[in-house]
Amino acid sequence: MLRPSLLCVALAFGVSACVDPGPMREGADGRPVPVIYRISQSDLPQIQFRMLDSINTLRARSGLQQLQLNAQLNAAAATHSRDMSAQGRPWLFGSDGSSPVTRVRRAGYSGRLVGELISETFETEIETLTAWMNDPDTRNVLLDPSARDMGFAFHQDANGKLWWTLTLGNPFEQSPVPQFVPAPAPEPEPFAALTAPAGQ
């Protein structure tokens, strides 16, 4: 997600509580010098609530029901963020071939998986949300009317690279029993979305 076209101002979407990156530094060539967004697990609650508030603002503007954080979906998202880092690629399957549905089941979530969004980036959670909102596929997951619960987590590599995972669910519906079918390795993408259709 290092494409400049995706770095829109988050306020265009009514996103609240943006992260202030501080003054922009310039290199010898006069171009902006990237600043690594350093975070730790102690920052996770604040980051999760900032993302929740931002997504709920976007959903409210579309007349959609608000989301709430869910501990099981947070755990599934954290597991996948660490696993993507270990694999060195942003994709929706675990290193053991597990699917997003399998991961939320393993974490104890009994509802239906609505969708999962992932990202490999050096950007903040708000910049990542902005990029997701700029892509029709990932925006459709964020604004899915059936979503009620949200999980959100990250893993940060030593070089500052962030692996974000956002998982949405509906506690009133059931997901199908997961099938363990290893998937072929796709071409790496900066971010991806999976939507689990209702009733499957």
mmCIF file of C-alpha atoms in Angstrom:
data_model
loop_
_atom_site.group_PDB
_atom_site.id
_atom_site.type_symbol
_atom_site.label_atom_id
_atom_site.label_comp_id
_atom_site.label_asym_id
_atom_site.label_seq_id
_atom_site.Cartn_x
_atom_site.Cartn_y
_atom_site.Cartn_z
ATOM 1 C CA MET A 1 0.000 0.000 0.000
ATOM 2 C CA LEU A 2 2.773 2.380 -0.792
ATOM 3 C CA ARG A 3 0.905 3.702 -3.827
ATOM 4 C CA PRO A 4 0.529 7.486 -3.561
ATOM 5 C CA SER A 5 -2.949 7.361 -5.076
ATOM 6 C CA LEU A 6 -4.184 5.498 -2.006
ATOM 7 C CA LEU A 7 -2.872 8.069 0.457
ATOM 8 C CA CYS A 8 -5.958 10.268 0.537
ATOM 9 C CA VAL A 9 -6.706 12.534 3.432
ATOM 10 C CA ALA A 10 -8.623 10.454 5.954
ATOM 11 C CA LEU A 11 -10.886 13.377 6.777
ATOM 12 C CA ALA A 12 -12.463 12.988 3.354
ATOM 13 C CA PHE A 13 -14.167 9.946 4.783
ATOM 14 C CA GLY A 14 -15.019 11.543 8.115
ATOM 15 C CA VAL A 15 -12.467 9.431 9.948
ATOM 16 C CA SER A 16 -12.008 10.649 13.488
ATOM 17 C CA ALA A 17 -9.027 10.661 15.819
ATOM 18 C CA CYS A 18 -6.326 10.602 13.166
ATOM 19 C CA VAL A 19 -2.758 9.941 14.184
ATOM 20 C CA ASP A 20 -0.551 13.024 14.079
ATOM 21 C CA PRO A 21 2.699 11.939 12.410
ATOM 22 C CA GLY A 22 4.411 15.193 13.427
ATOM 23 C CA PRO A 23 6.228 17.601 11.135
ATOM 24 C CA MET A 24 7.266 16.259 7.721
ATOM 25 C CA ARG A 25 11.038 15.839 7.391
ATOM 26 C CA GLU A 26 12.761 16.518 4.080
ATOM 27 C CA GLY A 27 15.824 14.823 2.674
ATOM 28 C CA ALA A 28 18.730 16.494 0.867
ATOM 29 C CA ASP A 29 16.759 16.224 -2.385
ATOM 30 C CA GLY A 30 13.818 18.140 -0.891
ATOM 31 C CA ARG A 31 11.525 15.086 -0.955
ATOM 32 C CA PRO A 32 9.725 13.847 2.165
ATOM 33 C CA VAL A 33 11.642 11.329 4.260
ATOM 34 C CA PRO A 34 9.462 8.448 5.431
ATOM 35 C CA VAL A 35 9.007 8.199 9.190
ATOM 36 C CA ILE A 36 8.516 4.716 10.615
ATOM 37 C CA TYR A 37 5.323 4.392 12.623
ATOM 38 C CA ARG A 38 6.650 2.586 15.705
ATOM 39 C CA ILE A 39 4.049 0.947 17.896
ATOM 40 C CA SER A 40 4.035 -1.802 20.512
ATOM 41 C CA GLN A 41 1.527 -4.230 21.944
ATOM 42 C CA SER A 42 0.888 -1.776 24.792
ATOM 43 C CA ASP A 43 -0.569 0.569 22.142
ATOM 44 C CA LEU A 44 -2.990 -2.091 20.873
ATOM 45 C CA PRO A 45 -6.101 -1.098 22.894
ATOM 46 C CA GLN A 46 -5.816 2.538 21.811
ATOM 47 C CA ILE A 47 -5.224 1.507 18.180
ATOM 48 C CA GLN A 48 -8.171 -0.909 18.229
ATOM 49 C CA PHE A 49 -10.570 1.721 19.594
ATOM 50 C CA ARG A 50 -9.297 4.341 17.160
ATOM 51 C CA MET A 51 -9.973 1.956 14.268
ATOM 52 C CA LEU A 52 -13.369 0.980 15.708
ATOM 53 C CA ASP A 53 -14.428 4.624 16.096
ATOM 54 C CA SER A 54 -13.234 5.448 12.585
ATOM 55 C CA ILE A 55 -15.059 2.538 10.956
ATOM 56 C CA ASN A 56 -18.213 3.254 12.951
ATOM 57 C CA THR A 57 -18.086 6.866 11.742
ATOM 58 C CA LEU A 58 -17.927 5.617 8.154
ATOM 59 C CA ARG A 59 -20.717 3.104 8.755
ATOM 60 C CA ALA A 60 -22.924 5.755 10.404
ATOM 61 C CA ARG A 61 -22.599 7.973 7.333
ATOM 62 C CA SER A 62 -23.951 5.039 5.310
ATOM 63 C CA GLY A 63 -26.779 4.374 7.768
ATOM 64 C CA LEU A 64 -25.255 1.079 8.932
ATOM 65 C CA GLN A 65 -25.274 -0.508 12.378
ATOM 66 C CA GLN A 66 -22.265 0.132 14.590
ATOM 67 C CA LEU A 67 -19.632 -2.523 15.248
ATOM 68 C CA GLN A 68 -18.283 -3.657 18.587
ATOM 69 C CA LEU A 69 -14.885 -5.147 19.412
ATOM 70 C CA ASN A 70 -14.875 -8.887 19.950
ATOM 71 C CA ALA A 71 -12.126 -10.660 21.908
ATOM 72 C CA GLN A 72 -12.217 -13.832 19.792
ATOM 73 C CA LEU A 73 -11.983 -11.892 16.520
ATOM 74 C CA ASN A 74 -9.135 -9.813 17.990
ATOM 75 C CA ALA A 75 -7.310 -13.058 18.803
ATOM 76 C CA ALA A 76 -7.868 -14.465 15.306
ATOM 77 C CA ALA A 77 -6.599 -11.217 13.766
ATOM 78 C CA ALA A 78 -3.487 -11.221 15.985
ATOM 79 C CA THR A 79 -2.701 -14.826 15.077
ATOM 80 C CA HIS A 80 -2.928 -14.083 11.367
ATOM 81 C CA SER A 81 -0.849 -10.892 11.571
ATOM 82 C CA ARG A 82 1.990 -12.837 13.222
ATOM 83 C CA ASP A 83 1.618 -15.668 10.721
ATOM 84 C CA MET A 84 1.758 -13.349 7.683
ATOM 85 C CA SER A 85 4.993 -11.894 9.056
ATOM 86 C CA ALA A 86 6.428 -15.385 9.519
ATOM 87 C CA GLN A 87 5.403 -16.293 5.949
ATOM 88 C CA GLY A 88 6.699 -12.983 4.608
ATOM 89 C CA ARG A 89 3.626 -12.409 2.451
ATOM 90 C CA PRO A 90 0.204 -10.791 2.821
ATOM 91 C CA TRP A 91 -2.395 -13.370 2.016
ATOM 92 C CA LEU A 92 -5.538 -14.821 3.490
ATOM 93 C CA PHE A 93 -4.324 -18.369 4.213
ATOM 94 C CA GLY A 94 -2.360 -19.437 7.262
ATOM 95 C CA SER A 95 0.989 -21.196 7.042
ATOM 96 C CA ASP A 96 -0.850 -24.445 7.804
ATOM 97 C CA GLY A 97 -3.336 -23.837 4.948
ATOM 98 C CA SER A 98 -6.051 -22.599 7.310
ATOM 99 C CA SER A 99 -8.699 -20.209 6.045
ATOM 100 C CA PRO A 100 -10.092 -17.124 7.809
ATOM 101 C CA VAL A 101 -13.172 -19.171 8.751
ATOM 102 C CA THR A 102 -10.947 -21.779 10.381
ATOM 103 C CA ARG A 103 -9.041 -19.118 12.319
ATOM 104 C CA VAL A 104 -12.126 -17.486 13.821
ATOM 105 C CA ARG A 105 -13.467 -20.924 14.786
ATOM 106 C CA ARG A 106 -10.168 -21.815 16.455
ATOM 107 C CA ALA A 107 -10.334 -18.536 18.392
ATOM 108 C CA GLY A 108 -13.757 -19.549 19.745
ATOM 109 C CA TYR A 109 -15.975 -17.274 17.632
ATOM 110 C CA SER A 110 -19.243 -19.116 17.011
ATOM 111 C CA GLY A 111 -20.799 -16.553 14.675
ATOM 112 C CA ARG A 112 -20.413 -16.145 10.914
ATOM 113 C CA LEU A 113 -17.260 -14.672 9.439
ATOM 114 C CA VAL A 114 -18.344 -11.663 7.373
ATOM 115 C CA GLY A 115 -14.923 -10.835 5.976
ATOM 116 C CA GLU A 116 -11.238 -10.343 6.600
ATOM 117 C CA LEU A 117 -8.947 -7.543 5.424
ATOM 118 C CA ILE A 118 -5.165 -7.734 5.476
ATOM 119 C CA SER A 119 -2.322 -5.365 4.720
ATOM 120 C CA GLU A 120 1.467 -5.389 4.512
ATOM 121 C CA THR A 121 2.605 -1.787 4.860
ATOM 122 C CA PHE A 122 4.583 0.865 6.696
ATOM 123 C CA GLU A 123 1.433 2.969 7.102
ATOM 124 C CA THR A 124 -0.600 3.757 10.205
ATOM 125 C CA GLU A 125 -3.939 2.103 10.900
ATOM 126 C CA ILE A 126 -5.780 5.231 9.718
ATOM 127 C CA GLU A 127 -3.794 5.373 6.459
ATOM 128 C CA THR A 128 -4.492 1.667 6.021
ATOM 129 C CA LEU A 129 -8.211 2.242 6.590
ATOM 130 C CA THR A 130 -8.146 5.055 4.027
ATOM 131 C CA ALA A 131 -6.549 2.743 1.467
ATOM 132 C CA TRP A 132 -9.138 0.030 2.212
ATOM 133 C CA MET A 133 -11.917 2.571 1.706
ATOM 134 C CA ASN A 134 -10.440 3.534 -1.667
ATOM 135 C CA ASP A 135 -10.683 -0.034 -2.986
ATOM 136 C CA PRO A 136 -14.225 -1.241 -3.844
ATOM 137 C CA ASP A 137 -13.640 -4.826 -2.645
ATOM 138 C CA THR A 138 -12.248 -3.909 0.757
ATOM 139 C CA ARG A 139 -14.710 -1.023 1.201
ATOM 140 C CA ASN A 140 -17.589 -3.476 0.655
ATOM 141 C CA VAL A 141 -16.302 -5.611 3.525
ATOM 142 C CA LEU A 142 -16.027 -2.610 5.875
ATOM 143 C CA LEU A 143 -19.535 -1.460 4.955
ATOM 144 C CA ASP A 144 -21.171 -4.893 4.924
ATOM 145 C CA PRO A 145 -24.636 -4.381 6.495
ATOM 146 C CA SER A 146 -24.541 -7.774 8.219
ATOM 147 C CA ALA A 147 -21.349 -7.076 10.219
ATOM 148 C CA ARG A 148 -21.761 -6.604 13.977
ATOM 149 C CA ASP A 149 -18.415 -7.615 15.536
ATOM 150 C CA MET A 150 -14.878 -6.517 14.724
ATOM 151 C CA GLY A 151 -11.419 -7.836 15.501
ATOM 152 C CA PHE A 152 -8.282 -5.862 14.719
ATOM 153 C CA ALA A 153 -4.602 -6.534 15.408
ATOM 154 C CA PHE A 154 -1.106 -6.060 14.051
ATOM 155 C CA HIS A 155 2.395 -7.439 14.076
ATOM 156 C CA GLN A 156 5.388 -5.134 13.531
ATOM 157 C CA ASP A 157 8.692 -6.413 12.178
ATOM 158 C CA ALA A 158 12.022 -5.071 13.402
ATOM 159 C CA ASN A 159 12.319 -2.899 10.279
ATOM 160 C CA GLY A 160 8.976 -1.219 11.065
ATOM 161 C CA LYS A 161 6.850 -3.096 8.532
ATOM 162 C CA LEU A 162 3.298 -3.621 9.783
ATOM 163 C CA TRP A 163 1.037 -6.581 9.143
ATOM 164 C CA TRP A 164 -2.565 -5.505 9.816
ATOM 165 C CA THR A 165 -5.536 -7.875 10.034
ATOM 166 C CA LEU A 166 -9.154 -6.782 10.441
ATOM 167 C CA THR A 167 -11.872 -9.405 10.859
ATOM 168 C CA LEU A 168 -15.637 -8.804 10.833
ATOM 169 C CA GLY A 169 -18.313 -11.206 12.037
ATOM 170 C CA ASN A 170 -21.997 -11.623 12.765
ATOM 171 C CA PRO A 171 -22.740 -13.382 16.081
ATOM 172 C CA PHE A 172 -26.322 -14.230 15.108
ATOM 173 C CA GLU A 173 -25.432 -16.374 12.086
ATOM 174 C CA GLN A 174 -23.327 -19.513 11.735
ATOM 175 C CA SER A 175 -20.322 -20.040 9.454
ATOM 176 C CA PRO A 176 -20.031 -23.290 7.541
ATOM 177 C CA VAL A 177 -17.789 -25.986 8.986
ATOM 178 C CA PRO A 178 -14.326 -25.131 7.618
ATOM 179 C CA GLN A 179 -12.687 -27.417 5.096
ATOM 180 C CA PHE A 180 -8.916 -27.836 5.373
ATOM 181 C CA VAL A 181 -7.853 -27.376 1.779
ATOM 182 C CA PRO A 182 -4.363 -25.921 1.318
ATOM 183 C CA ALA A 183 -4.455 -23.091 -1.184
ATOM 184 C CA PRO A 184 -1.859 -22.427 -3.875
ATOM 185 C CA ALA A 185 0.422 -19.488 -3.203
ATOM 186 C CA PRO A 186 -0.920 -16.399 -5.012
ATOM 187 C CA GLU A 187 1.060 -13.442 -6.256
ATOM 188 C CA PRO A 188 1.739 -11.158 -3.253
ATOM 189 C CA GLU A 189 -0.541 -8.148 -3.017
ATOM 190 C CA PRO A 190 -0.188 -5.103 -0.754
ATOM 191 C CA PHE A 191 -3.598 -5.817 0.727
ATOM 192 C CA ALA A 192 -6.475 -8.163 0.137
ATOM 193 C CA ALA A 193 -10.010 -8.859 1.245
ATOM 194 C CA LEU A 194 -12.072 -11.945 1.738
ATOM 195 C CA THR A 195 -15.813 -11.812 2.006
ATOM 196 C CA ALA A 196 -17.641 -14.846 3.333
ATOM 197 C CA PRO A 197 -21.107 -14.953 1.731
ATOM 198 C CA ALA A 198 -24.024 -15.382 4.103
ATOM 199 C CA GLY A 199 -25.556 -18.831 4.349
ATOM 200 C CA GLN A 200 -22.539 -20.795 3.121
#
